[in-house]
mmCIF file of N, CA and C in Angstrom:
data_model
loop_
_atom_site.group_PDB
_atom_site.id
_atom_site.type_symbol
_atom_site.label_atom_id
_atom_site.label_comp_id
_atom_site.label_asym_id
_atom_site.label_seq_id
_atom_site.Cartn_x
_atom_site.Cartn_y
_atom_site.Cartn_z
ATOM 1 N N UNK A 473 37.714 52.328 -165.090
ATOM 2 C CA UNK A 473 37.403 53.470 -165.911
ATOM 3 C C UNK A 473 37.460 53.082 -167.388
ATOM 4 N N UNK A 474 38.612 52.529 -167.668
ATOM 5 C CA UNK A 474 39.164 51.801 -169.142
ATOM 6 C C UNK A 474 37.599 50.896 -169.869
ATOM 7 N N UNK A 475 37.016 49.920 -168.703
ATOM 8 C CA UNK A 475 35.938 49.265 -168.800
ATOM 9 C C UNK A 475 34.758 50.000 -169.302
ATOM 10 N N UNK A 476 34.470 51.108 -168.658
ATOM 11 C CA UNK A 476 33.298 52.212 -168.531
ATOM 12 C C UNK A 476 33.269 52.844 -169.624
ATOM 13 N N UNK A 477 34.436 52.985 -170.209
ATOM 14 C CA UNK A 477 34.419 53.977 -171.613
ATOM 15 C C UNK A 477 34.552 52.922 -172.654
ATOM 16 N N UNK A 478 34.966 51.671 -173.027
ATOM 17 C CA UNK A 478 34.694 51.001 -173.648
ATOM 18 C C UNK A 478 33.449 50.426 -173.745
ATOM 19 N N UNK A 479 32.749 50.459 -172.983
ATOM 20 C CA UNK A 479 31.377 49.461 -172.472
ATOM 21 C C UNK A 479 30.534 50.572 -173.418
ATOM 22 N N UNK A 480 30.869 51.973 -172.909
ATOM 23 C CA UNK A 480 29.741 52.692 -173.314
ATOM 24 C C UNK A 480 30.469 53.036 -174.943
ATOM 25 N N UNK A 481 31.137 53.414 -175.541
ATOM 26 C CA UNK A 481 31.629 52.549 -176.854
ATOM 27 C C UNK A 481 31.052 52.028 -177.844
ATOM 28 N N UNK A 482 31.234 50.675 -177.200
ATOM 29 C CA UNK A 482 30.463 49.957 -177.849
ATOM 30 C C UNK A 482 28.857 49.822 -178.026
ATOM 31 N N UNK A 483 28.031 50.760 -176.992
ATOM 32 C CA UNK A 483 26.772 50.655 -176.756
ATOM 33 C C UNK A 483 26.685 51.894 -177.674
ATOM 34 N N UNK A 484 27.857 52.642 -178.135
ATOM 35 C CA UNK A 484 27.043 53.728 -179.368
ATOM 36 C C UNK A 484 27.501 53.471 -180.509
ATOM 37 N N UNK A 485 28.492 52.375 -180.630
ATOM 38 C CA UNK A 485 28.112 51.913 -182.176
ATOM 39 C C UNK A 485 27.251 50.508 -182.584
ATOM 40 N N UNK A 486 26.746 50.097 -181.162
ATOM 41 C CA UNK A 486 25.530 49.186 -181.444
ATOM 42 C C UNK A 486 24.057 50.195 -181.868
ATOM 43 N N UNK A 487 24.163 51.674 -181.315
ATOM 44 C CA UNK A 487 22.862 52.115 -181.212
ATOM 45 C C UNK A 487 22.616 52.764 -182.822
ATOM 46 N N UNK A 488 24.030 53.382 -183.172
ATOM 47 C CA UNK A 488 24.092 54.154 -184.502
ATOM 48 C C UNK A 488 23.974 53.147 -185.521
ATOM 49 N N UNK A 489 24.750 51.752 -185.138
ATOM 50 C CA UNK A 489 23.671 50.667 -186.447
ATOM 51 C C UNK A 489 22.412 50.025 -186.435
ATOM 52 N N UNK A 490 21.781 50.224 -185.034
ATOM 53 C CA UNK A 490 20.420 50.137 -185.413
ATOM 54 C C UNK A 490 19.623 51.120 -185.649
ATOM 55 N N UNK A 491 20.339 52.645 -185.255
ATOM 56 C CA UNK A 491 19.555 53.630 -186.215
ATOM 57 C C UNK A 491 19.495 54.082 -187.438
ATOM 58 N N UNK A 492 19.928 53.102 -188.310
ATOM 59 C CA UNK A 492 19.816 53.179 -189.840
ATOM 60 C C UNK A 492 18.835 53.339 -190.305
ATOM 61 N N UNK A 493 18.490 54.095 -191.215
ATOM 62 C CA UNK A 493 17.293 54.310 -191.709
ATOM 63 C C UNK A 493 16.801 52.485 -192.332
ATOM 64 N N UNK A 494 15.773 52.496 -192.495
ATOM 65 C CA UNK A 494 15.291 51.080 -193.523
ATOM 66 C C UNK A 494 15.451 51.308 -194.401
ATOM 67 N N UNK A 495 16.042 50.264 -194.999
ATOM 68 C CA UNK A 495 15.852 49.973 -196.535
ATOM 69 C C UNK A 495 14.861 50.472 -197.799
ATOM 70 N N UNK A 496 14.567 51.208 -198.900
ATOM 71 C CA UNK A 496 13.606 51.141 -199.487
ATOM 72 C C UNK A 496 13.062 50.279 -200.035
ATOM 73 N N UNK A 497 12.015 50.159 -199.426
ATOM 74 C CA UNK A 497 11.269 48.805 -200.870
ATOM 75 C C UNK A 497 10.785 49.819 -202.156
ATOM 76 N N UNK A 498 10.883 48.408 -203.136
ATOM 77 C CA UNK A 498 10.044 49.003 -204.089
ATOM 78 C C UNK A 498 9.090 48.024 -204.186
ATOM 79 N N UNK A 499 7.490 48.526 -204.294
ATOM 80 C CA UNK A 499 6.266 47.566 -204.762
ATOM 81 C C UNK A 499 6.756 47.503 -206.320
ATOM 82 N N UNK A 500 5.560 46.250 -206.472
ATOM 83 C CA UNK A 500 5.422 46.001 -207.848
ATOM 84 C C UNK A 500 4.410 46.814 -208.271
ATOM 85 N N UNK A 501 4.407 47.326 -209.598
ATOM 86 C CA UNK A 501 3.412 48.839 -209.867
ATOM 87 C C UNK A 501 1.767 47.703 -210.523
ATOM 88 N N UNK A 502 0.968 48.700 -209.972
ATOM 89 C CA UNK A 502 0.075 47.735 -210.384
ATOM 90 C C UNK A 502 -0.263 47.441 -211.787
ATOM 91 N N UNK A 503 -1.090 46.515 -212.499
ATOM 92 C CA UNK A 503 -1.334 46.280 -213.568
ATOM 93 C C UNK A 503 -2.113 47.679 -214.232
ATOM 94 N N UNK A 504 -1.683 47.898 -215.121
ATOM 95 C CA UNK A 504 -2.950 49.113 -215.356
ATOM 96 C C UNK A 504 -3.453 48.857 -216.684
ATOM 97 N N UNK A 505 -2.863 47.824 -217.356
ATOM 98 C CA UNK A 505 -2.927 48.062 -218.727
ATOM 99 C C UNK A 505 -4.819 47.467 -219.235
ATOM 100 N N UNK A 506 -5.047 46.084 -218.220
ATOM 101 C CA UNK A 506 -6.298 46.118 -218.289
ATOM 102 C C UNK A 506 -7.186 46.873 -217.420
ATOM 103 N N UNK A 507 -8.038 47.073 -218.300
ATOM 104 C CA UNK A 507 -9.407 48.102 -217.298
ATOM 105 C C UNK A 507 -10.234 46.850 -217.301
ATOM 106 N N UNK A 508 -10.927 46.930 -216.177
ATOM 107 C CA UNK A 508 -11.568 46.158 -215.050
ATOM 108 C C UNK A 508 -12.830 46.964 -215.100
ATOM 109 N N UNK A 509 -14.656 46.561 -215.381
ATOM 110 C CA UNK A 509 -15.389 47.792 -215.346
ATOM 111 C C UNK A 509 -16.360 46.428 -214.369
ATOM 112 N N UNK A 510 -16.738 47.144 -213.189
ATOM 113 C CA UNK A 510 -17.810 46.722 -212.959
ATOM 114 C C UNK A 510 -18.847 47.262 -212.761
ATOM 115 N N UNK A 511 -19.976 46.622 -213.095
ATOM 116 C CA UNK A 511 -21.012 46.568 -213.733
ATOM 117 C C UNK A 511 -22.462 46.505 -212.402
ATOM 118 N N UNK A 512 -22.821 47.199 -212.135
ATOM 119 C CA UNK A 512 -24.110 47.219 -211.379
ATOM 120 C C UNK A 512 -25.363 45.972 -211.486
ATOM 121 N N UNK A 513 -25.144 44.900 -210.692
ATOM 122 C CA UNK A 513 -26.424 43.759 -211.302
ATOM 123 C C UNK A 513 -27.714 44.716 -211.868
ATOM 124 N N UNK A 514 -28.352 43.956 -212.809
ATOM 125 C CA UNK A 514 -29.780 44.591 -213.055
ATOM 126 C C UNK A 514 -30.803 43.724 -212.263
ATOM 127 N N UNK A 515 -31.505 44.207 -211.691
ATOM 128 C CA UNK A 515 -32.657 43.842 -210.714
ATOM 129 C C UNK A 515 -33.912 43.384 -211.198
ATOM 130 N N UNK A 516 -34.410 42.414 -211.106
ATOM 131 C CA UNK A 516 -35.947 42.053 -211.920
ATOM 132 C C UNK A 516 -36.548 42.626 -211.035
ATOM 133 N N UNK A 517 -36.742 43.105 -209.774
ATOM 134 C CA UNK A 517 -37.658 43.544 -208.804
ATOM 135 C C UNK A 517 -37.348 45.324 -208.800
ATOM 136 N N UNK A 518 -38.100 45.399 -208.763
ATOM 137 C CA UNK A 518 -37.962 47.432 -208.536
ATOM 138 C C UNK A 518 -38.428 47.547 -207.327
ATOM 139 N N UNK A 519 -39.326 46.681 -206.633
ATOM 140 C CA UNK A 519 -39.483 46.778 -205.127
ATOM 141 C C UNK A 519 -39.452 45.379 -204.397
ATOM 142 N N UNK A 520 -38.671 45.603 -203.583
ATOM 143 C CA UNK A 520 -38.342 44.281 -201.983
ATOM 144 C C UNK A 520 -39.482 43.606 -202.352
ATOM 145 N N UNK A 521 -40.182 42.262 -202.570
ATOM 146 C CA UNK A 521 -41.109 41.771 -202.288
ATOM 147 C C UNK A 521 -42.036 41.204 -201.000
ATOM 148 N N UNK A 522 -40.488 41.616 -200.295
ATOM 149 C CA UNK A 522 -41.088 41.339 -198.880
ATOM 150 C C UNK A 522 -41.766 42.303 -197.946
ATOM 151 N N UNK A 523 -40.827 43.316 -197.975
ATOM 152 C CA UNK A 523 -41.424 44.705 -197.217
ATOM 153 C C UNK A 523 -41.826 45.787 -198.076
ATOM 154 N N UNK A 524 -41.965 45.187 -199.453
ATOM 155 C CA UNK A 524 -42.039 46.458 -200.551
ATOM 156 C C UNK A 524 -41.091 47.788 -200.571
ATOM 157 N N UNK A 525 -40.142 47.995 -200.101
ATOM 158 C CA UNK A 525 -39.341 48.764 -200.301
ATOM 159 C C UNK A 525 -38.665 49.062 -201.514
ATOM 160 N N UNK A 526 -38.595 50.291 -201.938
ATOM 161 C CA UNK A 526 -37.770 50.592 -203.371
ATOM 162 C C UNK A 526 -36.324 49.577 -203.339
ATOM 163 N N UNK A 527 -36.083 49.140 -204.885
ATOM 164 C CA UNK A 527 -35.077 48.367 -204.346
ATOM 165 C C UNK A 527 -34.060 49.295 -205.466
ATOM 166 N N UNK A 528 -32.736 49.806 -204.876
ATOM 167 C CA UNK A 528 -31.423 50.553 -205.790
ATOM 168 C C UNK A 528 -30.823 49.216 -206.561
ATOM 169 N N UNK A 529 -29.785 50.231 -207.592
ATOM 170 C CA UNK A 529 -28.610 49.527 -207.803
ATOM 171 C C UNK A 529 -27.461 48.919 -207.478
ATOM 172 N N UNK A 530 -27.898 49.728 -205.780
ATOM 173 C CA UNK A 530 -26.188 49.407 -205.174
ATOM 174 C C UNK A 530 -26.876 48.236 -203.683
ATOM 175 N N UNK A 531 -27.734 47.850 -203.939
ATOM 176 C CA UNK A 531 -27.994 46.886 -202.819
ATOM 177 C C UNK A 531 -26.954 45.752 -202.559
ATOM 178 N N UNK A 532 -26.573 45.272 -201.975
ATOM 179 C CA UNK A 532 -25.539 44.483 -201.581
ATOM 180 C C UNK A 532 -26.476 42.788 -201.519
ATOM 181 N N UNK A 533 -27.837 42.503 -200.701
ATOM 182 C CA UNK A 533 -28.526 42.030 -200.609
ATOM 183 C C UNK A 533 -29.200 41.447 -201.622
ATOM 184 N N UNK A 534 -28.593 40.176 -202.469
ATOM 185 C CA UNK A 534 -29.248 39.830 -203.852
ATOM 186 C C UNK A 534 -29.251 38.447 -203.786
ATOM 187 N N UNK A 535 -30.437 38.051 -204.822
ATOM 188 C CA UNK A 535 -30.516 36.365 -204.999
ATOM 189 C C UNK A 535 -30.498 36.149 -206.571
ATOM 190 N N UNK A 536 -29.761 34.929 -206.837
ATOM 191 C CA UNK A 536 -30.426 34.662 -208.124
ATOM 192 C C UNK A 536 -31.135 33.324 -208.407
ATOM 193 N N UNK A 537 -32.427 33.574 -208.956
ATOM 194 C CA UNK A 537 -33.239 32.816 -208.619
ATOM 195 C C UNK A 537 -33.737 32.147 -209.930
ATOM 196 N N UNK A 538 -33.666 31.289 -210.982
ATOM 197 C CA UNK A 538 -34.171 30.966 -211.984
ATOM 198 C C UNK A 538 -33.618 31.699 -212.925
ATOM 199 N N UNK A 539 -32.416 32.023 -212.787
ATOM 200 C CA UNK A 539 -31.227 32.987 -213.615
ATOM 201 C C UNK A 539 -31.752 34.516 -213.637
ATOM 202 N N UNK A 540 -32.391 34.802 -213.010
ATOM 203 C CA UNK A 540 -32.887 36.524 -212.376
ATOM 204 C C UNK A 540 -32.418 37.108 -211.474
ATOM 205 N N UNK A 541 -31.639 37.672 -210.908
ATOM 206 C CA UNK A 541 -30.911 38.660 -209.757
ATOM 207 C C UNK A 541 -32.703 39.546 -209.347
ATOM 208 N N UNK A 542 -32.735 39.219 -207.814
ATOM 209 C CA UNK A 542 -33.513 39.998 -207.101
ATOM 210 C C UNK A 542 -32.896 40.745 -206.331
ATOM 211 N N UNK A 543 -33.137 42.435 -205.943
ATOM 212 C CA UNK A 543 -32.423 42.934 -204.610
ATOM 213 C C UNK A 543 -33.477 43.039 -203.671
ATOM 214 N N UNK A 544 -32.830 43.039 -202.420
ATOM 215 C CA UNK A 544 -33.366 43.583 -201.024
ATOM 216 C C UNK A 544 -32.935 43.818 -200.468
ATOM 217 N N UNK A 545 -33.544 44.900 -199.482
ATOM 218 C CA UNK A 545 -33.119 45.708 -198.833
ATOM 219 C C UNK A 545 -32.579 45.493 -197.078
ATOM 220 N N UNK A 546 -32.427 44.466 -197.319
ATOM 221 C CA UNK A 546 -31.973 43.604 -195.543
ATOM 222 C C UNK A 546 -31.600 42.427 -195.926
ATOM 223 N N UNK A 547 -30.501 41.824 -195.333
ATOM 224 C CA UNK A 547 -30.304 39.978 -195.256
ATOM 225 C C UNK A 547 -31.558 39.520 -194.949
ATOM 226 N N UNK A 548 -32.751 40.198 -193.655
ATOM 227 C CA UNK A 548 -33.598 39.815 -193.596
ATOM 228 C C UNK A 548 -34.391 39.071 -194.794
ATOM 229 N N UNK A 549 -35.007 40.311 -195.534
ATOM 230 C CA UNK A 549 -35.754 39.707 -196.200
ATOM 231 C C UNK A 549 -35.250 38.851 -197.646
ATOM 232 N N UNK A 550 -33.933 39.139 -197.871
ATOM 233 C CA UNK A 550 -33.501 38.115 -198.727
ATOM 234 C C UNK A 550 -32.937 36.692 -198.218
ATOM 235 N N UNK A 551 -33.239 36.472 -196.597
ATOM 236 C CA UNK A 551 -33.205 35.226 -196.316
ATOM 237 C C UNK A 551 -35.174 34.643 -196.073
ATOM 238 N N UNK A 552 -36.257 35.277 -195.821
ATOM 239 C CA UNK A 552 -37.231 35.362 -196.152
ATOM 240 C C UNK A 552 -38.054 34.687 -197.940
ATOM 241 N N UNK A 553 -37.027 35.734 -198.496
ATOM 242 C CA UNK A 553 -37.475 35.129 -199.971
ATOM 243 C C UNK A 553 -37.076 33.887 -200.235
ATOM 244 N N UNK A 554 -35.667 33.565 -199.454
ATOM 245 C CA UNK A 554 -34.611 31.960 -200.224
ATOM 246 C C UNK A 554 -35.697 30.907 -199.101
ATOM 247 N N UNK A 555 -36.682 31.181 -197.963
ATOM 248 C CA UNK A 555 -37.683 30.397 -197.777
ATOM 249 C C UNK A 555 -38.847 29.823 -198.656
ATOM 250 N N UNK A 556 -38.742 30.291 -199.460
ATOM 251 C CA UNK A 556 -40.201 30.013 -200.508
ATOM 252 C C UNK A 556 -39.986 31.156 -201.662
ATOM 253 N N UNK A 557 -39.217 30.931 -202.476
ATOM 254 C CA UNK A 557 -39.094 32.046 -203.616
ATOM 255 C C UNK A 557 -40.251 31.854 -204.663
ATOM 256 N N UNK A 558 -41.062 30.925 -204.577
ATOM 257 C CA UNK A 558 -42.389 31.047 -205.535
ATOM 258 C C UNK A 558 -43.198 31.428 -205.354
ATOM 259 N N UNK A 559 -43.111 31.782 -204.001
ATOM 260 C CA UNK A 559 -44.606 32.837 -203.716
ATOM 261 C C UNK A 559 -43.860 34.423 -204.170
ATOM 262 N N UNK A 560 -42.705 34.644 -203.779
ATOM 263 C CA UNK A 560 -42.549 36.238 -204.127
ATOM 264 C C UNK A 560 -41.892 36.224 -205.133
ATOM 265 N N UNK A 561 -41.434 35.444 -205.678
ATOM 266 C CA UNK A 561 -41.342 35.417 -207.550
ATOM 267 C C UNK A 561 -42.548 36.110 -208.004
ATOM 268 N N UNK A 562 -43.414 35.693 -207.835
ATOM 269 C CA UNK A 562 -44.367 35.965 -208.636
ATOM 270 C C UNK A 562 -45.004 37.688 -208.646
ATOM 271 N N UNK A 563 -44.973 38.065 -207.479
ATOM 272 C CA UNK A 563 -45.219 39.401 -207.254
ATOM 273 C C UNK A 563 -44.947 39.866 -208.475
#
């Protein structure tokens, strides 16, 4: 009996120290003091040269080609153009 009530005892002050709350962290606060602006590439193409599609500001899909940023509107066709960029340069 002596065993049974000690056993279990000890199994509730093993359980009440692992139910401690955690620790708080503190992060490091972020930098704020510089502003960071980014800037939208400017596009020499206003349309895809490949499929002619309007081409935005926010295309993800860009080359730079002879120091000119082109967009398009698919990996497709901006792996299309990096085949021969002097034929649709020129468009």
């Amino acid at each position: 009996m002596k065993s049974k009530l000690l056993l279990t005892a000890l199994l509730s002050v093993s359980l009440l120290a692992c139910a401690q709350e955690t620790p708080n962290v503190r992060h490091k606060k972020k930098n704020t003091s510089a502003k960071t602006t980014v800037q939208k590439p400017k596009f020499v193409n206003a349309i895809d040269p490949i499929c002619d599609m309007k081409t935005d500001s926010d295309m993800k899909d860009t080359v730079v080609y002879k120091g000119k940023t082109y967009g398009f509107c698919s990996s497709y066709c901006k792996d299309e153009f990096k085949k021969n960029p002097e034929k649709y340069a020129q468009k």
